XYZ file of C-alpha atoms in Angstrom:
331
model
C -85.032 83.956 9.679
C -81.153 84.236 10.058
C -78.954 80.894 9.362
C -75.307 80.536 9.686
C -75.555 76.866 9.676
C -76.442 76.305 6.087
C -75.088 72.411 6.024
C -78.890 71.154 6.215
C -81.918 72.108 4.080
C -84.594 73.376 6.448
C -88.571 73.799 5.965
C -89.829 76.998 5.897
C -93.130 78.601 6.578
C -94.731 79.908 3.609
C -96.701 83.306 3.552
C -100.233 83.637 4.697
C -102.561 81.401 2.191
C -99.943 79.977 0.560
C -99.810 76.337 1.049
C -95.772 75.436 -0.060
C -95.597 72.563 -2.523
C -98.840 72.244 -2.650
C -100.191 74.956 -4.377
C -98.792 75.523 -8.536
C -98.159 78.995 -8.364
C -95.210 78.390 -5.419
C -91.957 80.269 -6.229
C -88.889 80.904 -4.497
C -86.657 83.522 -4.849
C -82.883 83.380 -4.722
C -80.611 86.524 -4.266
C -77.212 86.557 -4.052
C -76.136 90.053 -2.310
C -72.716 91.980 -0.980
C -72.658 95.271 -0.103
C -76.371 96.666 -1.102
C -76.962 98.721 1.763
C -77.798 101.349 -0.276
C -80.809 99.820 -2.462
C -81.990 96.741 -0.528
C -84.987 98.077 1.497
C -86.020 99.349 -1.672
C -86.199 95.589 -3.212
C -86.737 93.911 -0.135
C -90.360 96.169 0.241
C -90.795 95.716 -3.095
C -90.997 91.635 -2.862
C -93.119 92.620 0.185
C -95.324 94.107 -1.727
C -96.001 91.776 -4.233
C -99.999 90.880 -4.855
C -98.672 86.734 -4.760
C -95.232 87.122 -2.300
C -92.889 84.221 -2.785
C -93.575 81.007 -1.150
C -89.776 81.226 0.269
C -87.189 84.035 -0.463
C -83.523 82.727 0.030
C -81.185 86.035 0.615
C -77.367 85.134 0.704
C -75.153 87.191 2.277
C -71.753 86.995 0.102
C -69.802 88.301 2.941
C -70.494 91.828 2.648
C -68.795 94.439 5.160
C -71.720 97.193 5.399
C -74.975 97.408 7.300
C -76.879 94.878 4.997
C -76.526 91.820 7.098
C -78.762 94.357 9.879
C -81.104 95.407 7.627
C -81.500 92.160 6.316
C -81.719 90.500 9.986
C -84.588 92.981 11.106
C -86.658 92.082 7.945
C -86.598 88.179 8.298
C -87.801 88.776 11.500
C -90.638 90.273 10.753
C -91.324 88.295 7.507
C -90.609 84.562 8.839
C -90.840 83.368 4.262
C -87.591 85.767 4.397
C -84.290 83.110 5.201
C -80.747 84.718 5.386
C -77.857 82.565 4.719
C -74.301 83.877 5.808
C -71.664 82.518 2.973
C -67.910 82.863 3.885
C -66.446 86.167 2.411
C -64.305 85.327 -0.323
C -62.792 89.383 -0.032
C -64.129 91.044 -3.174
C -66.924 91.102 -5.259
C -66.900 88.389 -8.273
C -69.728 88.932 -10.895
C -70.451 86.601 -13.251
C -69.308 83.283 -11.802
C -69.042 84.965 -8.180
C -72.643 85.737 -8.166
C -73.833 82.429 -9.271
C -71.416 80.624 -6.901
C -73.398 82.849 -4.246
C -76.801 82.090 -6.190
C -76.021 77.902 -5.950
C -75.313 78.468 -2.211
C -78.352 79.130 -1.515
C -80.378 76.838 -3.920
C -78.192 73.968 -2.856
C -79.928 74.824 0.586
C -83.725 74.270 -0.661
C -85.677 71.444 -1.935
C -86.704 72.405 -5.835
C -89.174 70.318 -6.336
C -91.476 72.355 -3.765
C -91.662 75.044 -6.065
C -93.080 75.136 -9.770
C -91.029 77.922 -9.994
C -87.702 79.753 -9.007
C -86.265 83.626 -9.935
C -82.178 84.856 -9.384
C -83.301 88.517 -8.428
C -80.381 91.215 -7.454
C -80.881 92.893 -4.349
C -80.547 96.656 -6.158
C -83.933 96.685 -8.014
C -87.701 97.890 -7.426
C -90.410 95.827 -9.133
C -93.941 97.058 -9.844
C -96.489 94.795 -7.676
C -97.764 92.156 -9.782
C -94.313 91.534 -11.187
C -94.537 87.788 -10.222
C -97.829 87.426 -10.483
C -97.958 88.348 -14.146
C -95.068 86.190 -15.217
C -97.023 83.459 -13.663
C -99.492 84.047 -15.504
C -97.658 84.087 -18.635
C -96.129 80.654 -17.856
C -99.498 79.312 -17.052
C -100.540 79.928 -20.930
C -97.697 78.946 -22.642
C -96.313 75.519 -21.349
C -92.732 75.728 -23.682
C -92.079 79.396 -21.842
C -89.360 78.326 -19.542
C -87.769 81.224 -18.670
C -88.950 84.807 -18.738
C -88.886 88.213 -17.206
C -89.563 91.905 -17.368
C -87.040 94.410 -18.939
C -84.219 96.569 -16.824
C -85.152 99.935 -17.124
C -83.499 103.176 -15.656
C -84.933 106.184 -15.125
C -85.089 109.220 -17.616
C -86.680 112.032 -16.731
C -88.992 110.614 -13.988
C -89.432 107.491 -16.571
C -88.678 103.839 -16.590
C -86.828 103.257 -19.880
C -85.702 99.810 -21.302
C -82.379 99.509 -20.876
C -82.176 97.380 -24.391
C -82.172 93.713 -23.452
C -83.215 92.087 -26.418
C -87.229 90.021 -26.213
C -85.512 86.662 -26.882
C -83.307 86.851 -23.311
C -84.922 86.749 -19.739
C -82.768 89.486 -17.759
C -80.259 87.953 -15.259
C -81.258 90.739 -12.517
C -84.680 89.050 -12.157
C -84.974 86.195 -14.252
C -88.136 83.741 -13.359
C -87.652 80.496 -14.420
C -89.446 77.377 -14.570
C -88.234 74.568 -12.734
C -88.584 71.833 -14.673
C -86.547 73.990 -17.550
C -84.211 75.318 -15.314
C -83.460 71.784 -14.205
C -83.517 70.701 -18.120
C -80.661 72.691 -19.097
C -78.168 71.781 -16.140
C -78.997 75.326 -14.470
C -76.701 78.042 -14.761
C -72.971 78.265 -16.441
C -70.273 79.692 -13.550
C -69.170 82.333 -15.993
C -70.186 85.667 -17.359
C -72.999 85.573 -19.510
C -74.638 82.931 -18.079
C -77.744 84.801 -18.040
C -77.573 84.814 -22.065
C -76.378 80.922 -22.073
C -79.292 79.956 -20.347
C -82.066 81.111 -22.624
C -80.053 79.429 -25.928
C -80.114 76.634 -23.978
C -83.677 76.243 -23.289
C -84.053 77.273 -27.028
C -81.924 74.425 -28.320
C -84.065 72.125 -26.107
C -87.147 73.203 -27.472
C -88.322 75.919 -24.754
C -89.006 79.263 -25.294
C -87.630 82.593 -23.783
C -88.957 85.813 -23.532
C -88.659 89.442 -21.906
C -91.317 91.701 -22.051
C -91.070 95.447 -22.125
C -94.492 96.655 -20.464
C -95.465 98.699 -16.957
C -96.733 96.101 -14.927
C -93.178 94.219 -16.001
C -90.492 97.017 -15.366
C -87.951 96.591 -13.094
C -86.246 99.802 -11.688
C -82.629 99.091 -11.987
C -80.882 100.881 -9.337
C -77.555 100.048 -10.312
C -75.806 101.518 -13.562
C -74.669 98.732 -15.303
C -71.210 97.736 -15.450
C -70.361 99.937 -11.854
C -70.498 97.079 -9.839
C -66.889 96.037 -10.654
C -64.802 99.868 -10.939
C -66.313 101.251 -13.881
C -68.647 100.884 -16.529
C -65.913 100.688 -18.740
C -64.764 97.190 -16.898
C -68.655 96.138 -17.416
C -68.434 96.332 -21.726
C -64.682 94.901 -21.325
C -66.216 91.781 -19.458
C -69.809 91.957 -21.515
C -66.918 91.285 -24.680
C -65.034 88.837 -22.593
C -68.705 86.938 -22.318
C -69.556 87.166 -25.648
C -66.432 85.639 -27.111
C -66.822 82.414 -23.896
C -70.560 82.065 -25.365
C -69.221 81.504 -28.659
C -70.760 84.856 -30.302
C -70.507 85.465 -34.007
C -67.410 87.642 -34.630
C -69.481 89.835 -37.350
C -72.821 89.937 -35.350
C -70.852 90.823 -32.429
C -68.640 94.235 -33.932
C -72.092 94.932 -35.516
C -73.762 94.772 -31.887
C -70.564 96.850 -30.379
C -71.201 99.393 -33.198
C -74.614 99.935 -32.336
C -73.808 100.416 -28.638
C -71.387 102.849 -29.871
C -74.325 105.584 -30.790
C -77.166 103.791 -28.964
C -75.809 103.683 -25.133
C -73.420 105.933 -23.176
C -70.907 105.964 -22.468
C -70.811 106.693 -26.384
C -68.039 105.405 -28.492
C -65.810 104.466 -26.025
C -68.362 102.146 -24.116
C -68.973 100.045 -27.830
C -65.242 99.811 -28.655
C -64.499 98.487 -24.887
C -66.946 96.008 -25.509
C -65.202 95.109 -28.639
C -61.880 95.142 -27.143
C -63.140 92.631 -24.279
C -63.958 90.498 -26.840
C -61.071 90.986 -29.360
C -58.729 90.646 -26.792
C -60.181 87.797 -25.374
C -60.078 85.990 -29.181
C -56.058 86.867 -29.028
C -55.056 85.308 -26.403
C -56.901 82.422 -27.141
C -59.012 82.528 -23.794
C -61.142 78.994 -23.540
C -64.776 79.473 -24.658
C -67.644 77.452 -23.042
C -67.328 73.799 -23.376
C -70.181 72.868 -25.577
C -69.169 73.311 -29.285
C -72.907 72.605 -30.687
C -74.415 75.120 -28.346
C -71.702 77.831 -29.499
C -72.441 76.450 -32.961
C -76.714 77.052 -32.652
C -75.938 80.907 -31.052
C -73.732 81.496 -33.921
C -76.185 80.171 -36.967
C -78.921 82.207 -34.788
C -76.881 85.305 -34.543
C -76.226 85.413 -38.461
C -79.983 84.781 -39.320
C -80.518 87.407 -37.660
C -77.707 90.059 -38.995
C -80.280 88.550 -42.320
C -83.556 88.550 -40.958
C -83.838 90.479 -37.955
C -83.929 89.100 -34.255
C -87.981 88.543 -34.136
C -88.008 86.636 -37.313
C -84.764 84.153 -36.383
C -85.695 83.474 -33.129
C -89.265 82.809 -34.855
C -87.597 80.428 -37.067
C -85.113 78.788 -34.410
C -88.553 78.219 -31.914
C -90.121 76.414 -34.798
C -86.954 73.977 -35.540
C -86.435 73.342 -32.102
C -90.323 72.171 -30.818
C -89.972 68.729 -31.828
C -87.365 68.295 -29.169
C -89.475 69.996 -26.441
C -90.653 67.450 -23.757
C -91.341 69.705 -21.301
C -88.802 68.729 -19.279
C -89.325 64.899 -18.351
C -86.472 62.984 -17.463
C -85.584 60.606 -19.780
């Protein structure tokens, strides 16, 4: 299903055996897209494919200027859980705060509380077939897992190999969320690195987050990282830029652009743009995200864990933070 008129939520018909609201393992999927001619079919028979499809998948066109909007036409035709929402082009491609501006368009569209579950997934991406299903299933056993995913792997050799996100951070490409969480922590920040925000967020309010680096979880990133916006150089100048808006530790931060420097390519060079991005950002005094005790719990994380080690501070953080889990209830 096409819709240009986006100034009404509408009802839409859920996949075979699914049952919308109803049923406890309903998700829908939101993607924010421009331009993906190239990778989309690849994606969009991926989510096909899926052993437990979404209950609704919500594609927004960010006024791209290829043949995506055709492609994406012919499939919501044939697959009438597909909806395609047309947002005004706003004449370049904004990640970060563009993307989620494009994600909200189409959320703001839907009625939440039909779903037990929702996922931001990029339209340049191939998941394995149970992807969903299995991070379902992982929500279903651990009631404080509010957000999770799989890890972003590319491919070396003929393999899919972990591109490095960290297994305290659900990946922003195809990050599954519970509702009641995501709703919890006021959704997502209109900035870079609001796929890192999120999960300290849930944290600090007692839920847990998680990625998982296994082959039923990988997720084919098409896309080299950072080329979405010139160069991958741009991507580690605006990865620093996020950092220093998060609030990151200053020494956990060079010692996480030092280890980039040998660990990733573009080597050297990639680690001290990331630097610079944030560096630069600290100079000129650029305004950090408004919440001083959220900056304040990422930084007293990050230096437990220049101490302990990721595993064993996040460990530690979880454990302080249960007692102000309430799974989301309004209060």
């Amino acid at each position: 299903m096409t819709d240009n008129d986006t100034s009404q939520k509408q009802p839409q018909t859920p996949p075979p055996g699914r049952t919308g609201g109803k049923d406890p393992r309903t998700y829908v999927v939101i993607t924010p897209c421009r331009n993906e001619e190239d990778y989309m079919r690849r994606t969009l028979d991926s989510v096909i494919a899926q052993t437990e499809p979404p209950t609704l998948w919500v594609i927004v066109d960010d006024g791209s200027t290829d043949g995506g909007p055709e492609i994406l036409a012919d499939y919501a035709t044939r697959y009438p859980w597909i909806r395609v929402i047309t947002k005004p082009d706003r004449g370049n491609r904004a990640v970060g705060p563009g993307v989620i501006e494009a994600f909200y368009y189409g959320y703001e569209r839907i009625n939440p509380e039909d779903y037990t579950y929702s996922c931001k997934l990029d339209l340049d991406l191939e998941l394995p077939p149970t992807y969903f299903a299995t991070l379902m299933d992982r929500m279903e056993a651990d009631p404080r897992l509010g957000t999770c995913s799989g890890k972003a792997c590319t491919r070396v050799n003929g393999e899919l190999v972990s591109e490095g996100r960290g297994d305290e951070m659900s990946c922003g490409m195809s990050k599954f969320q519970r509702r009641t969480c995501f709703e919890n922590i006021g959704g997502y920040v209109r900035e870079v690195m609001w796929d890192a925000i999120d999960c300290h967020t849930a944290r600090y309010k007692g839920w847990r987050a998680a990625s998982w680096d296994e082959p039923e979880l990988r997720v084919d990133n098409l896309r080299p990282m950072g080329t979405s916006q010139g160069s991958v150089y741009n991507g580690r100048r605006r990865h620093g830029f996020g950092q220093w808006f998060m609030g990151s530790d200053p020494l956990y931060y060079t010692a996480s652009c030092i280890l980039h420097m040998f660990k990733e390519k573009p080597y050297i060079l990639g680690g001290l743009a990331m630097w610079w991005g944030y560096v630069g950002s600290w100079l000129r005094r650029v305004p950090q995200y408004d919440n001083p005790e959220l900056r304040a719990f990422i930084r007293a994380y990050q230096r437990r864990a220049l101490i302990k080690g990721k595993a064993a501070a996040i460990a530690e953080q979880e454990a302080e933070r249960a007692p102000f889990w309430n799974g989301g209830k309004k209060s």
